[in-house]
Short mmCIF file of C-alpha atoms in Angstrom, two decimals:
data_model
loop_
_atom_site.label_atom_id
_atom_site.label_comp_id
_atom_site.label_asym_id
_atom_site.label_seq_id
_atom_site.Cartn_x
_atom_site.Cartn_y
_atom_site.Cartn_z
CA MET A 1 -1.75 -11.86 17.13
CA HIS A 2 -0.13 -14.16 19.70
CA ASN A 3 3.21 -15.60 18.52
CA TRP A 4 2.61 -14.50 14.93
CA PRO A 5 5.61 -15.89 12.98
CA GLY A 6 5.43 -13.61 9.94
CA LEU A 7 3.39 -14.22 6.83
CA ILE A 8 5.66 -16.80 5.17
CA GLU A 9 5.37 -19.23 8.07
CA ALA A 10 1.70 -18.38 8.65
CA TYR A 11 0.75 -19.12 5.03
CA ARG A 12 3.62 -21.41 4.02
CA GLY A 13 1.33 -23.84 2.21
CA TRP A 14 0.11 -21.05 -0.07
CA LEU A 15 3.55 -19.68 -0.99
CA PRO A 16 6.39 -20.82 -3.29
CA VAL A 17 8.85 -21.63 -0.50
CA SER A 18 10.52 -24.85 0.60
CA ALA A 19 12.49 -26.18 3.53
CA LYS A 20 15.66 -24.73 2.00
CA THR A 21 14.27 -21.18 1.73
CA PRO A 22 15.94 -18.93 4.32
CA VAL A 23 13.01 -16.94 5.70
CA ILE A 24 13.94 -13.26 6.08
CA THR A 25 11.19 -11.76 8.20
CA LEU A 26 10.37 -8.84 10.47
CA HIS A 27 7.12 -10.62 11.44
CA GLU A 28 5.13 -8.63 8.90
CA GLY A 29 1.46 -9.28 8.25
CA ALA A 30 -1.41 -9.83 10.71
CA THR A 31 -2.37 -6.17 10.29
CA PRO A 32 -5.77 -5.21 11.71
CA LEU A 33 -9.06 -5.10 9.86
CA ILE A 34 -10.69 -2.15 11.59
CA PRO A 35 -14.42 -1.32 11.45
CA VAL A 36 -15.02 2.34 10.54
CA PRO A 37 -18.61 3.14 11.55
CA SER A 38 -18.45 6.83 10.64
CA ILE A 39 -17.62 5.90 7.06
CA ALA A 40 -20.34 3.23 7.01
CA GLU A 41 -22.82 5.82 8.29
CA ARG A 42 -21.90 8.17 5.48
CA ILE A 43 -22.49 5.40 2.91
CA GLY A 44 -25.76 4.31 4.57
CA LYS A 45 -27.97 1.46 3.33
CA GLY A 46 -26.86 -0.87 6.13
CA VAL A 47 -23.39 -1.13 4.60
CA ARG A 48 -20.49 -2.39 6.74
CA VAL A 49 -17.09 -0.80 6.10
CA PHE A 50 -13.66 -1.91 7.30
CA VAL A 51 -10.15 -0.68 6.61
CA LYS A 52 -7.23 -3.06 6.18
CA TYR A 53 -4.54 -0.99 7.87
CA ASP A 54 -1.31 -2.22 6.32
CA GLY A 55 0.45 0.89 7.60
CA LEU A 56 1.08 -1.17 10.74
CA ASN A 57 3.59 -3.44 9.01
CA PRO A 58 7.20 -3.20 10.29
CA THR A 59 8.36 -0.49 7.87
CA GLY A 60 4.94 1.13 7.76
CA SER A 61 3.50 -0.10 4.47
CA PHE A 62 2.11 -3.09 2.58
CA LYS A 63 5.41 -3.41 0.72
CA ASP A 64 6.76 -5.52 3.59
CA ARG A 65 4.44 -8.34 2.53
CA GLY A 66 6.09 -8.66 -0.84
CA MET A 67 9.58 -7.87 0.36
CA THR A 68 9.80 -10.71 2.87
CA MET A 69 9.18 -13.07 -0.05
CA ALA A 70 11.40 -11.28 -2.58
CA ILE A 71 14.37 -11.03 -0.21
CA SER A 72 13.97 -14.58 1.11
CA LYS A 73 13.99 -15.98 -2.42
CA ALA A 74 16.92 -13.73 -3.40
CA LYS A 75 18.84 -15.03 -0.40
CA GLU A 76 17.96 -18.60 -1.39
CA ALA A 77 19.41 -17.93 -4.85
CA GLY A 78 22.67 -16.67 -3.36
CA CYS A 79 22.07 -13.02 -4.21
CA GLU A 80 24.25 -10.46 -2.41
CA ALA A 81 22.58 -7.23 -3.54
CA VAL A 82 19.12 -6.01 -4.52
CA ILE A 83 17.92 -2.99 -6.45
CA CYS A 84 14.61 -1.17 -6.85
CA ALA A 85 13.03 2.01 -8.11
CA SER A 86 10.73 3.65 -5.63
CA THR A 87 8.42 6.52 -4.77
CA GLY A 88 9.38 5.72 -1.17
CA ASN A 89 7.71 2.71 0.40
CA THR A 90 9.44 0.08 -1.72
CA SER A 91 12.83 1.60 -0.94
CA ALA A 92 12.14 1.51 2.80
CA ALA A 93 11.01 -2.11 2.72
CA ALA A 94 13.81 -3.25 0.40
CA ALA A 95 16.45 -1.55 2.54
CA ALA A 96 15.11 -3.02 5.79
CA TYR A 97 14.71 -6.59 4.57
CA ALA A 98 18.00 -6.56 2.67
CA ARG A 99 19.75 -5.42 5.83
CA ARG A 100 17.94 -8.13 7.78
CA GLY A 101 19.19 -10.67 5.26
CA GLY A 102 22.77 -9.39 5.23
CA MET A 103 22.54 -8.00 1.70
CA ARG A 104 23.31 -4.64 0.07
CA SER A 105 20.47 -2.56 -1.34
CA PHE A 106 20.44 0.11 -4.03
CA VAL A 107 17.40 2.31 -4.51
CA LEU A 108 16.67 4.79 -7.29
CA ILE A 109 14.24 7.57 -6.47
CA PRO A 110 12.92 10.58 -8.39
CA ASP A 111 14.88 13.49 -6.93
CA GLY A 112 12.68 15.72 -4.77
CA TYR A 113 9.57 13.55 -5.08
CA VAL A 114 9.87 11.18 -2.14
CA ALA A 115 8.22 12.00 1.19
CA GLN A 116 10.67 12.70 4.00
CA GLY A 117 9.56 9.84 6.22
CA LYS A 118 10.26 7.30 3.50
CA LEU A 119 13.62 8.76 2.49
CA ALA A 120 14.65 8.78 6.15
CA GLN A 121 13.87 5.07 6.39
CA ALA A 122 15.87 4.07 3.34
CA LEU A 123 18.87 6.02 4.63
CA ILE A 124 18.77 4.75 8.21
CA TYR A 125 18.43 1.15 7.02
CA GLY A 126 21.67 1.64 5.11
CA ALA A 127 20.50 1.65 1.51
CA GLU A 128 22.61 3.30 -1.16
CA VAL A 129 20.20 5.92 -2.48
CA LEU A 130 20.54 7.29 -5.99
CA ALA A 131 18.26 10.26 -6.74
CA ILE A 132 17.78 10.80 -10.47
CA ARG A 133 16.52 13.75 -12.48
CA GLY A 134 13.41 12.01 -13.75
CA ASN A 135 10.21 10.36 -12.57
CA PHE A 136 9.53 6.89 -11.14
CA ASP A 137 8.89 5.34 -14.52
CA ARG A 138 12.35 6.35 -15.77
CA ALA A 139 13.92 5.03 -12.56
CA LEU A 140 12.17 1.70 -13.09
CA ASP A 141 13.49 1.45 -16.64
CA ILE A 142 17.02 1.93 -15.34
CA VAL A 143 16.83 -0.64 -12.53
CA ARG A 144 15.27 -3.25 -14.81
CA GLU A 145 18.18 -2.83 -17.21
CA ALA A 146 20.68 -2.87 -14.33
CA ALA A 147 19.29 -6.17 -13.04
CA GLU A 148 19.77 -7.71 -16.49
CA LYS A 149 23.38 -6.56 -16.83
CA TYR A 150 24.79 -6.67 -13.30
CA PRO A 151 24.72 -9.03 -10.27
CA VAL A 152 21.78 -7.40 -8.51
CA THR A 153 18.28 -8.77 -8.04
CA LEU A 154 15.32 -6.55 -8.93
CA VAL A 155 12.74 -6.38 -6.13
CA ASN A 156 10.10 -4.14 -7.71
CA SER A 157 6.68 -5.67 -8.31
CA THR A 158 7.87 -7.13 -11.61
CA ASN A 159 9.55 -9.65 -9.31
CA PRO A 160 6.90 -12.42 -9.09
CA TYR A 161 7.66 -13.17 -5.45
CA ARG A 162 6.53 -9.67 -4.46
CA LEU A 163 2.96 -10.37 -5.52
CA GLN A 164 3.06 -13.78 -3.84
CA GLY A 165 3.73 -12.10 -0.52
CA GLN A 166 1.21 -9.34 -1.06
CA LYS A 167 -1.62 -11.76 -1.82
CA THR A 168 -1.61 -12.81 1.85
CA ALA A 169 -3.49 -9.63 2.76
CA ALA A 170 -6.52 -11.10 0.97
CA PHE A 171 -6.14 -14.29 3.03
CA GLU A 172 -6.11 -12.23 6.23
CA ILE A 173 -9.27 -10.37 5.26
CA VAL A 174 -11.15 -13.61 4.62
CA ASP A 175 -9.76 -15.13 7.82
CA ALA A 176 -10.93 -12.09 9.82
CA LEU A 177 -14.40 -11.74 8.27
CA GLY A 178 -15.10 -15.39 7.56
CA TYR A 179 -15.86 -14.43 3.96
CA ALA A 180 -14.67 -12.09 1.22
CA PRO A 181 -16.08 -8.54 1.06
CA ASP A 182 -18.49 -7.43 -1.65
CA TRP A 183 -16.19 -4.53 -2.60
CA LEU A 184 -12.44 -4.23 -2.19
CA CYS A 185 -11.45 -0.57 -2.61
CA ILE A 186 -7.75 -0.05 -3.24
CA PRO A 187 -5.34 2.68 -4.38
CA MET A 188 -3.43 1.97 -7.59
CA GLY A 189 0.04 3.11 -8.58
CA ASN A 190 2.07 0.39 -10.25
CA ALA A 191 -1.01 -1.84 -9.78
CA GLY A 192 0.84 -4.74 -8.19
CA ASN A 193 -1.32 -4.68 -5.08
CA ILE A 194 -4.71 -4.94 -6.80
CA THR A 195 -3.23 -7.79 -8.85
CA ALA A 196 -1.98 -9.54 -5.71
CA TYR A 197 -5.24 -9.15 -3.79
CA TRP A 198 -7.20 -10.64 -6.68
CA MET A 199 -4.76 -13.54 -6.85
CA GLY A 200 -5.21 -14.11 -3.12
CA PHE A 201 -9.00 -14.04 -3.16
CA GLN A 202 -9.06 -16.44 -6.10
CA GLU A 203 -6.62 -18.89 -4.56
CA TYR A 204 -8.43 -18.91 -1.22
CA GLN A 205 -11.74 -19.53 -2.98
CA GLN A 206 -10.27 -22.40 -4.97
CA GLY A 207 -8.71 -23.87 -1.84
CA VAL A 208 -10.52 -24.64 1.39
CA HIS A 209 -12.55 -21.40 1.46
CA ASN A 210 -15.75 -21.48 -0.57
CA HIS A 211 -16.43 -17.75 -0.49
CA LYS A 212 -17.68 -15.36 -3.14
CA LEU A 213 -15.22 -13.06 -4.87
CA PRO A 214 -15.24 -9.28 -4.38
CA ARG A 215 -15.54 -6.57 -6.97
CA MET A 216 -12.09 -4.99 -7.30
CA MET A 217 -12.54 -1.23 -7.21
CA GLY A 218 -9.28 0.55 -8.04
CA PHE A 219 -8.71 4.28 -7.52
CA GLN A 220 -6.06 6.60 -8.90
CA ALA A 221 -5.32 10.28 -8.41
CA SER A 222 -6.65 12.49 -11.22
CA GLY A 223 -3.18 13.73 -12.11
CA SER A 224 -1.82 10.21 -12.27
CA ALA A 225 -4.56 8.00 -13.70
CA PRO A 226 -3.15 5.91 -16.58
CA LEU A 227 -5.31 2.90 -15.74
CA VAL A 228 -8.51 4.91 -15.53
CA TYR A 229 -7.98 6.37 -18.98
CA ASP A 230 -6.01 3.47 -20.50
CA THR A 231 -3.07 5.66 -21.38
CA THR A 232 0.43 6.59 -20.26
CA VAL A 233 0.92 9.75 -18.23
CA ASP A 234 4.30 11.30 -19.05
CA ASN A 235 4.34 13.72 -16.12
CA PRO A 236 2.15 12.30 -13.34
CA ASN A 237 1.33 14.75 -10.58
CA THR A 238 -0.50 14.26 -7.28
CA ILE A 239 -0.09 14.98 -3.59
CA ALA A 240 -0.30 11.21 -3.12
CA THR A 241 3.35 10.53 -3.95
CA ALA A 242 3.09 6.76 -3.43
CA ILE A 243 0.82 6.46 -6.49
CA ARG A 244 2.49 9.09 -8.67
CA ILE A 245 3.21 6.60 -11.45
CA GLY A 246 2.39 7.19 -15.10
CA ASN A 247 3.05 3.80 -16.70
CA PRO A 248 2.12 0.90 -14.37
CA VAL A 249 4.11 -2.27 -15.01
CA ASN A 250 1.22 -4.45 -13.84
CA ARG A 251 -1.27 -2.77 -16.17
CA ALA A 252 -2.45 -5.92 -17.97
CA LYS A 253 -2.82 -7.95 -14.79
CA ALA A 254 -4.77 -5.16 -13.07
CA ILE A 255 -7.14 -4.87 -16.03
CA ASP A 256 -7.64 -8.63 -15.92
CA ALA A 257 -8.51 -8.39 -12.21
CA ARG A 258 -10.98 -5.59 -12.90
CA ASN A 259 -12.66 -7.44 -15.74
CA ALA A 260 -12.79 -10.84 -14.05
CA SER A 261 -14.25 -9.36 -10.86
CA ASN A 262 -16.75 -7.06 -12.59
CA GLY A 263 -14.85 -4.26 -10.92
CA ALA A 264 -14.05 -0.73 -12.04
CA PHE A 265 -11.30 1.90 -12.07
CA PHE A 266 -12.04 5.52 -11.14
CA GLU A 267 -10.14 8.72 -10.47
CA VAL A 268 -10.25 10.87 -7.35
CA THR A 269 -8.95 14.40 -7.10
CA ASP A 270 -6.22 15.50 -4.69
CA ALA A 271 -8.86 17.50 -2.82
CA GLU A 272 -11.02 14.38 -2.43
CA ILE A 273 -7.99 12.41 -1.23
CA ILE A 274 -7.19 15.02 1.41
CA THR A 275 -10.82 15.14 2.56
CA ALA A 276 -10.79 11.36 3.08
CA TYR A 277 -7.35 11.56 4.72
CA GLN A 278 -8.64 14.09 7.23
CA PHE A 279 -11.90 12.18 7.75
CA LEU A 280 -10.03 8.99 8.68
CA SER A 281 -7.89 10.84 11.19
CA CYS A 282 -10.52 13.08 12.74
CA LYS A 283 -13.46 10.66 12.78
CA GLU A 284 -11.76 7.30 13.24
CA GLY A 285 -8.33 8.05 14.73
CA ILE A 286 -6.60 6.32 11.82
CA PHE A 287 -3.57 8.09 10.35
CA CYS A 288 -2.67 6.88 6.87
CA GLU A 289 -0.51 8.33 4.14
CA PRO A 290 -2.32 10.36 1.44
CA ALA A 291 -2.20 7.63 -1.22
CA SER A 292 -3.97 5.23 1.15
CA ALA A 293 -6.87 7.61 1.52
CA ALA A 294 -7.60 7.28 -2.21
CA SER A 295 -9.49 4.06 -1.40
CA VAL A 296 -11.81 5.85 1.02
CA ALA A 297 -12.11 8.89 -1.26
CA GLY A 298 -13.18 6.53 -4.02
CA LEU A 299 -15.76 4.84 -1.81
CA PHE A 300 -17.22 8.22 -0.87
CA LYS A 301 -17.35 9.24 -4.53
CA ARG A 302 -19.07 6.01 -5.67
CA LYS A 303 -21.23 5.49 -2.57
CA ASP A 304 -24.50 5.50 -4.51
CA GLU A 305 -23.33 2.38 -6.35
CA VAL A 306 -22.63 0.32 -3.21
CA PRO A 307 -25.32 -2.39 -2.79
CA ALA A 308 -27.50 -2.23 0.31
CA GLY A 309 -26.14 -4.37 3.13
CA ALA A 310 -22.77 -4.83 1.43
CA THR A 311 -19.46 -5.40 3.20
CA VAL A 312 -16.72 -3.10 1.95
CA VAL A 313 -13.00 -3.21 2.75
CA CYS A 314 -10.82 -0.19 1.96
CA VAL A 315 -7.09 -0.91 1.79
CA LEU A 316 -4.87 1.58 3.61
CA THR A 317 -1.46 0.86 2.16
CA GLY A 318 0.80 3.06 4.29
CA ASN A 319 1.22 4.83 7.62
CA GLY A 320 0.62 8.55 7.94
CA LEU A 321 4.05 9.06 9.50
CA LYS A 322 5.51 8.35 6.06
CA ASP A 323 4.57 11.87 4.97
CA PRO A 324 4.51 14.20 8.00
CA ASP A 325 4.58 17.35 5.86
CA CYS A 326 1.18 16.46 4.38
CA ALA A 327 -0.34 16.19 7.86
CA ILE A 328 1.18 19.45 9.02
CA ASN A 329 -0.08 21.27 5.93
CA ASN A 330 -3.57 19.72 5.85
CA ASN A 331 -5.32 19.82 9.20
CA ASP A 332 -7.90 21.86 11.07
CA ALA A 333 -6.32 21.49 14.52
CA ALA A 334 -5.81 24.38 16.91
CA PHE A 335 -2.08 24.96 17.34
CA HIS A 336 -1.37 27.69 19.88
CA THR A 337 2.22 28.93 19.93
CA ASN A 338 4.41 31.30 21.94
CA LEU A 339 2.29 31.08 25.12
CA ASP A 340 3.45 32.34 28.50
CA PRO A 341 4.51 29.37 30.63
CA ASP A 342 1.90 29.66 33.41
CA LEU A 343 -1.33 27.87 34.30
CA ASP A 344 -3.59 30.89 33.89
CA THR A 345 -2.45 31.45 30.31
CA VAL A 346 -2.77 27.78 29.45
CA ALA A 347 -6.19 27.44 31.08
CA ASN A 348 -7.44 30.62 29.43
CA THR A 349 -6.28 29.38 26.04
CA MET A 350 -8.10 26.10 26.68
CA GLY A 351 -11.29 28.03 27.36
CA PHE A 352 -11.46 27.49 31.13
#
């Protein structure tokens, strides 16, 4: 988008900022809403399907939307350091925006359970990374307590400014379509994003946009589905590391969004996630991280319930480059190695 100023300036009137707020931005937002005709064809019934590809934010995930707000407000309050627990994307965004704002960042991660691309980002942005023997939920407990006892600001999605920034994705969808979709399909981990989207759709409807509201369709991995089963999962397990969370802090708000929108929560298996992940790449040329593909996997699984002629938006929360190992281990591409370096060999291998 020409001269896009970042989401705080673009939607200033909808956000809790003032003239004294120092805007810390990497010009996040304005991510594309991409039509995906091969997915629409698979659903049938004249349905239109789009993906909101938030993997094209500056650090490669939707977390940048919330972090520009959280860090800007922390800077306004005179904060010098921020802290978060993360399965990867939050740590990357927190580290980048803290660095941009001249602040220190501390990130707690579950040791051995963060994709390489995300860990690399946190380190190169200069975060102080603390890997604990425990899962994300334990890490979150620790950072919440740390923020209460020490001079560090918590920037997980319990920070209300995070959701304020993330709600702008709903604004962008309505701005792009001219209306809200019938279904919004979204992956759920800590459930901040589904909460933020619902907030955004509601606020835009109540403001100058007299559109209908979408059904909020949330999807979790089978091995990490506390919202689907209304429970707590002590040892969540899924290939989709970004949503490997057993006790979502935004549980109540997400349930409210589901109920108020006449939406639903469903599980998808790791196999279904990988099938959708490969489908997006091979059929549409869109490379997302595994957790993102849960939204498309869920749409495929519930396709018989989609109304004829509906407009559906699937949220893709992160870029595929976040987790290169998953792509290398889950593809059907031909990879020819150890070839002689001459044209005849290459041409013969190509089938000419």
